[in-house]
PDB file of C-alpha atoms in Angstrom:
ATOM      1  CA  MET A  97     -22.645  32.533  14.762  1.00 52.00           C
ATOM      2  CA  THR A  98     -22.268  36.285  15.719  1.00 55.00           C
ATOM      3  CA  HIS A  99     -18.625  35.845  16.677  1.00 56.00           C
ATOM      4  CA  LEU A 100     -17.738  34.470  12.945  1.00 57.00           C
ATOM      5  CA  ASN A 101     -19.737  37.829  11.623  1.00 63.00           C
ATOM      6  CA  VAL A 102     -17.607  40.031  14.083  1.00 57.00           C
ATOM      7  CA  PHE A 103     -14.285  38.227  12.810  1.00 59.00           C
ATOM      8  CA  THR A 104     -15.211  38.869   9.253  1.00 67.00           C
ATOM      9  CA  VAL A 105     -15.737  42.508   9.779  1.00 60.00           C
ATOM     10  CA  VAL A 106     -12.384  42.980  11.841  1.00 56.00           C
ATOM     11  CA  LEU A 107     -10.667  40.922   8.960  1.00 60.00           C
ATOM     12  CA  ALA A 108     -12.349  42.948   6.281  1.00 64.00           C
ATOM     13  CA  ASP A 109     -11.251  46.149   8.042  1.00 60.00           C
ATOM     14  CA  ALA A 110      -7.643  45.113   8.780  1.00 56.00           C
ATOM     15  CA  THR A 111      -7.065  44.124   4.683  1.00 59.00           C
ATOM     16  CA  THR A 112      -8.843  47.414   3.730  1.00 62.00           C
ATOM     17  CA  ALA A 113      -7.140  49.854   5.778  1.00 55.00           C
ATOM     18  CA  ALA A 114      -7.919  53.438   5.270  1.00 52.00           C
ATOM     19  CA  PRO A 115      -4.856  55.593   3.663  1.00 55.00           C
ATOM     20  CA  THR A 116      -3.077  57.725   5.822  1.00 55.00           C
ATOM     21  CA  ALA A 117      -3.679  61.460   6.054  1.00 54.00           C
ATOM     22  CA  GLY A 118      -0.895  62.524   3.792  1.00 55.00           C
ATOM     23  CA  SER A 119      -1.142  59.808   1.137  1.00 53.00           C
ATOM     24  CA  THR A 120      -3.149  60.256  -1.971  1.00 57.00           C
ATOM     25  CA  ALA A 121      -2.697  56.790  -3.424  1.00 53.00           C
ATOM     26  CA  PRO A 122      -5.497  53.809  -2.011  1.00 54.00           C
ATOM     27  CA  ALA A 123      -4.287  51.346   0.284  1.00 51.00           C
ATOM     28  CA  THR A 124      -4.191  47.973  -1.423  1.00 52.00           C
ATOM     29  CA  PRO A 125      -3.068  44.621   0.022  1.00 52.00           C
ATOM     30  CA  SER A 126      -0.366  44.359  -2.560  1.00 51.00           C
ATOM     31  CA  THR A 127       0.939  47.725  -1.672  1.00 52.00           C
ATOM     32  CA  GLY A 128       0.813  48.036   1.848  1.00 49.00           C
ATOM     33  CA  ALA A 129       3.245  46.915   4.384  1.00 52.00           C
ATOM     34  CA  GLY A 130       1.407  44.074   5.700  1.00 52.00           C
ATOM     35  CA  ALA A 131       1.119  42.470   2.095  1.00 54.00           C
ATOM     36  CA  GLN A 132       1.605  38.344   1.869  1.00 65.00           C
ATOM     37  CA  GLN A 133       3.681  37.271  -0.495  1.00 68.00           C
ATOM     38  CA  GLN A 134       2.442  34.224  -2.823  1.00 72.00           C
ATOM     39  CA  GLY A 135       4.369  30.817  -2.245  1.00 71.00           C
ATOM     40  CA  SER A 136       5.505  28.814  -5.262  1.00 79.00           C
ATOM     41  CA  PRO A 137       3.233  26.294  -6.593  1.00 79.00           C
ATOM     42  CA  LEU A 138       5.997  23.901  -6.404  1.00 80.00           C
ATOM     43  CA  GLY A 139       6.081  24.231  -2.561  1.00 82.00           C
ATOM     44  CA  LEU A 140       2.542  23.118  -2.337  1.00 83.00           C
ATOM     45  CA  PHE A 141       3.071  19.881  -4.538  1.00 89.00           C
ATOM     46  CA  VAL A 142       6.424  18.807  -2.571  1.00 90.00           C
ATOM     47  CA  PRO A 143       4.814  17.405   0.611  1.00 90.00           C
ATOM     48  CA  MET A 144       2.132  15.679  -1.520  1.00 92.00           C
ATOM     49  CA  ILE A 145       4.867  14.102  -3.707  1.00 93.00           C
ATOM     50  CA  LEU A 146       6.679  13.384  -0.687  1.00 93.00           C
ATOM     51  CA  ILE A 147       3.423  11.415   0.840  1.00 94.00           C
ATOM     52  CA  LEU A 148       3.266   9.300  -2.084  1.00 94.00           C
ATOM     53  CA  VAL A 149       6.847   8.392  -2.361  1.00 95.00           C
ATOM     54  CA  ILE A 150       6.551   7.308   1.443  1.00 95.00           C
ATOM     55  CA  MET A 151       3.224   5.339   0.658  1.00 93.00           C
ATOM     56  CA  TYR A 152       4.990   3.600  -2.130  1.00 94.00           C
ATOM     57  CA  PHE A 153       7.629   2.341  -0.108  1.00 92.00           C
ATOM     58  CA  LEU A 154       5.657   1.226   2.979  1.00 94.00           C
ATOM     59  CA  MET A 155       2.621   0.040   1.151  1.00 93.00           C
ATOM     60  CA  ILE A 156       2.554  -0.696  -2.472  1.00 93.00           C
ATOM     61  CA  ARG A 157       6.490  -2.102  -3.089  1.00 94.00           C
ATOM     62  CA  PRO A 158       6.215  -4.731   0.021  1.00 95.00           C
ATOM     63  CA  GLN A 159       2.750  -5.874  -1.560  1.00 94.00           C
ATOM     64  CA  THR A 160       4.091  -6.358  -5.008  1.00 95.00           C
ATOM     65  CA  GLN A 161       7.246  -8.159  -3.807  1.00 95.00           C
ATOM     66  CA  GLN A 162       5.102 -10.555  -1.552  1.00 93.00           C
ATOM     67  CA  ARG A 163       2.853 -11.443  -4.706  1.00 93.00           C
ATOM     68  CA  LYS A 164       6.035 -12.085  -6.961  1.00 95.00           C
ATOM     69  CA  GLN A 165       7.115 -14.489  -4.056  1.00 93.00           C
ATOM     70  CA  GLN A 166       3.730 -15.977  -3.980  1.00 92.00           C
ATOM     71  CA  MET A 167       3.509 -16.767  -7.617  1.00 93.00           C
ATOM     72  CA  LYS A 168       7.023 -18.177  -7.492  1.00 93.00           C
ATOM     73  CA  VAL A 169       5.915 -20.624  -4.761  1.00 91.00           C
ATOM     74  CA  GLN A 170       2.909 -21.613  -6.950  1.00 90.00           C
ATOM     75  CA  ASP A 171       4.829 -22.058 -10.123  1.00 91.00           C
ATOM     76  CA  THR A 172       7.406 -24.128  -8.643  1.00 92.00           C
ATOM     77  CA  LEU A 173       4.830 -26.639  -7.138  1.00 93.00           C
ATOM     78  CA  LYS A 174       5.599 -30.417  -8.010  1.00 92.00           C
ATOM     79  CA  SER A 175       4.637 -33.869  -6.724  1.00 93.00           C
ATOM     80  CA  GLY A 176       5.726 -34.792  -3.364  1.00 93.00           C
ATOM     81  CA  ASP A 177       5.908 -31.165  -1.882  1.00 94.00           C
ATOM     82  CA  ARG A 178       4.737 -30.489   1.482  1.00 95.00           C
ATOM     83  CA  ILE A 179       2.378 -27.473   1.382  1.00 95.00           C
ATOM     84  CA  VAL A 180       0.092 -25.326   3.533  1.00 95.00           C
ATOM     85  CA  THR A 181      -3.065 -23.978   2.216  1.00 94.00           C
ATOM     86  CA  THR A 182      -4.950 -20.570   2.922  1.00 94.00           C
ATOM     87  CA  ALA A 183      -7.440 -22.813   5.143  1.00 93.00           C
ATOM     88  CA  GLY A 184      -4.523 -24.199   7.030  1.00 93.00           C
ATOM     89  CA  ILE A 185      -4.652 -27.492   5.538  1.00 94.00           C
ATOM     90  CA  VAL A 186      -1.312 -29.337   5.609  1.00 95.00           C
ATOM     91  CA  GLY A 187      -0.662 -31.846   2.832  1.00 95.00           C
ATOM     92  CA  ILE A 188       1.706 -33.489   0.169  1.00 96.00           C
ATOM     93  CA  VAL A 189       1.039 -32.731  -3.522  1.00 95.00           C
ATOM     94  CA  ILE A 190       0.157 -35.522  -5.596  1.00 95.00           C
ATOM     95  CA  SER A 191      -0.327 -33.842  -8.729  1.00 94.00           C
ATOM     96  CA  VAL A 192      -0.205 -30.413 -10.186  1.00 94.00           C
ATOM     97  CA  LYS A 193      -2.493 -29.126 -13.414  1.00 92.00           C
ATOM     98  CA  ASP A 194      -2.937 -25.715 -14.855  1.00 90.00           C
ATOM     99  CA  THR A 195      -4.919 -24.261 -11.768  1.00 92.00           C
ATOM    100  CA  ILE A 196      -5.509 -27.155  -9.568  1.00 94.00           C
ATOM    101  CA  VAL A 197      -3.516 -29.081  -6.974  1.00 95.00           C
ATOM    102  CA  SER A 198      -4.247 -32.374  -5.920  1.00 96.00           C
ATOM    103  CA  ILE A 199      -2.997 -33.254  -2.170  1.00 96.00           C
ATOM    104  CA  ARG A 200      -3.207 -35.917   0.392  1.00 96.00           C
ATOM    105  CA  SER A 201      -3.834 -34.712   4.125  1.00 92.00           C
ATOM    106  CA  ALA A 202      -3.989 -37.590   6.237  1.00 89.00           C
ATOM    107  CA  ASP A 203      -6.585 -40.106   4.962  1.00 90.00           C
ATOM    108  CA  ALA A 204      -8.365 -37.533   2.596  1.00 94.00           C
ATOM    109  CA  LYS A 205      -7.547 -36.647  -1.008  1.00 96.00           C
ATOM    110  CA  MET A 206      -8.430 -32.868  -2.012  1.00 95.00           C
ATOM    111  CA  GLU A 207      -8.288 -30.691  -4.977  1.00 96.00           C
ATOM    112  CA  VAL A 208      -7.489 -27.163  -4.115  1.00 95.00           C
ATOM    113  CA  THR A 209      -6.643 -24.184  -6.275  1.00 94.00           C
ATOM    114  CA  LYS A 210      -2.874 -23.477  -6.949  1.00 93.00           C
ATOM    115  CA  ALA A 211      -3.841 -19.725  -5.585  1.00 92.00           C
ATOM    116  CA  SER A 212      -4.857 -21.391  -2.284  1.00 93.00           C
ATOM    117  CA  VAL A 213      -1.286 -22.851  -1.567  1.00 94.00           C
ATOM    118  CA  VAL A 214       0.840 -20.301   0.845  1.00 93.00           C
ATOM    119  CA  GLU A 215       3.748 -22.051   1.679  1.00 92.00           C
ATOM    120  CA  VAL A 216       6.098 -24.958   0.805  1.00 93.00           C
ATOM    121  CA  ILE A 217       7.292 -26.608   3.962  1.00 93.00           C
ATOM    122  CA  GLN A 218       9.502 -29.015   2.327  1.00 91.00           C
ATOM    123  CA  ARG A 219      10.454 -29.718  -0.902  1.00 90.00           C
ATOM    124  CA  ALA A 220      10.265 -33.261  -2.743  1.00 82.00           C
ATOM    125  CA  GLY A 221      13.753 -34.908  -2.485  1.00 79.00           C
ATOM    126  CA  GLU A 222      14.942 -32.963   0.364  1.00 76.00           C
ATOM    127  CA  GLU A 223      15.286 -34.553   3.543  1.00 71.00           C
ATOM    128  CA  LYS A 224      13.949 -32.661   6.787  1.00 64.00           C
ATOM    129  CA  SER A 225      17.048 -31.064   8.460  1.00 56.00           C
ATOM    130  CA  ALA A 226      17.399 -32.119  12.385  1.00 50.00           C
ATOM    131  CA  SER A 227      16.768 -28.866  14.365  1.00 48.00           C
TER     132      SER A 227
END
């Protein structure tokens, strides 16, 4: 704690230097040779704006594109599509309502929300390509 007090006293002495023997004008920080120049306010905002632009392109834009793609998948669901849900259930769409999708997986029939459909593996009417 005493180191900070000594540092403060030294700083105060350096900024309020005594006038030289031959001068009559008081030494002020703005007239002294060691006076600091003020930077423009624009110089302070440029790094912050740059960070926001980078954050937009790395985080926000990819999320919005992914959300649009997910909405497109959910809006184009139709009977016979083979889908995967967020829980990892693979099934075939039986019927599509406003927010509910009926699917059949193995011997079970389930109703899930459209929002839980993650991916369409195979569209109805398309044949599975041999890979």
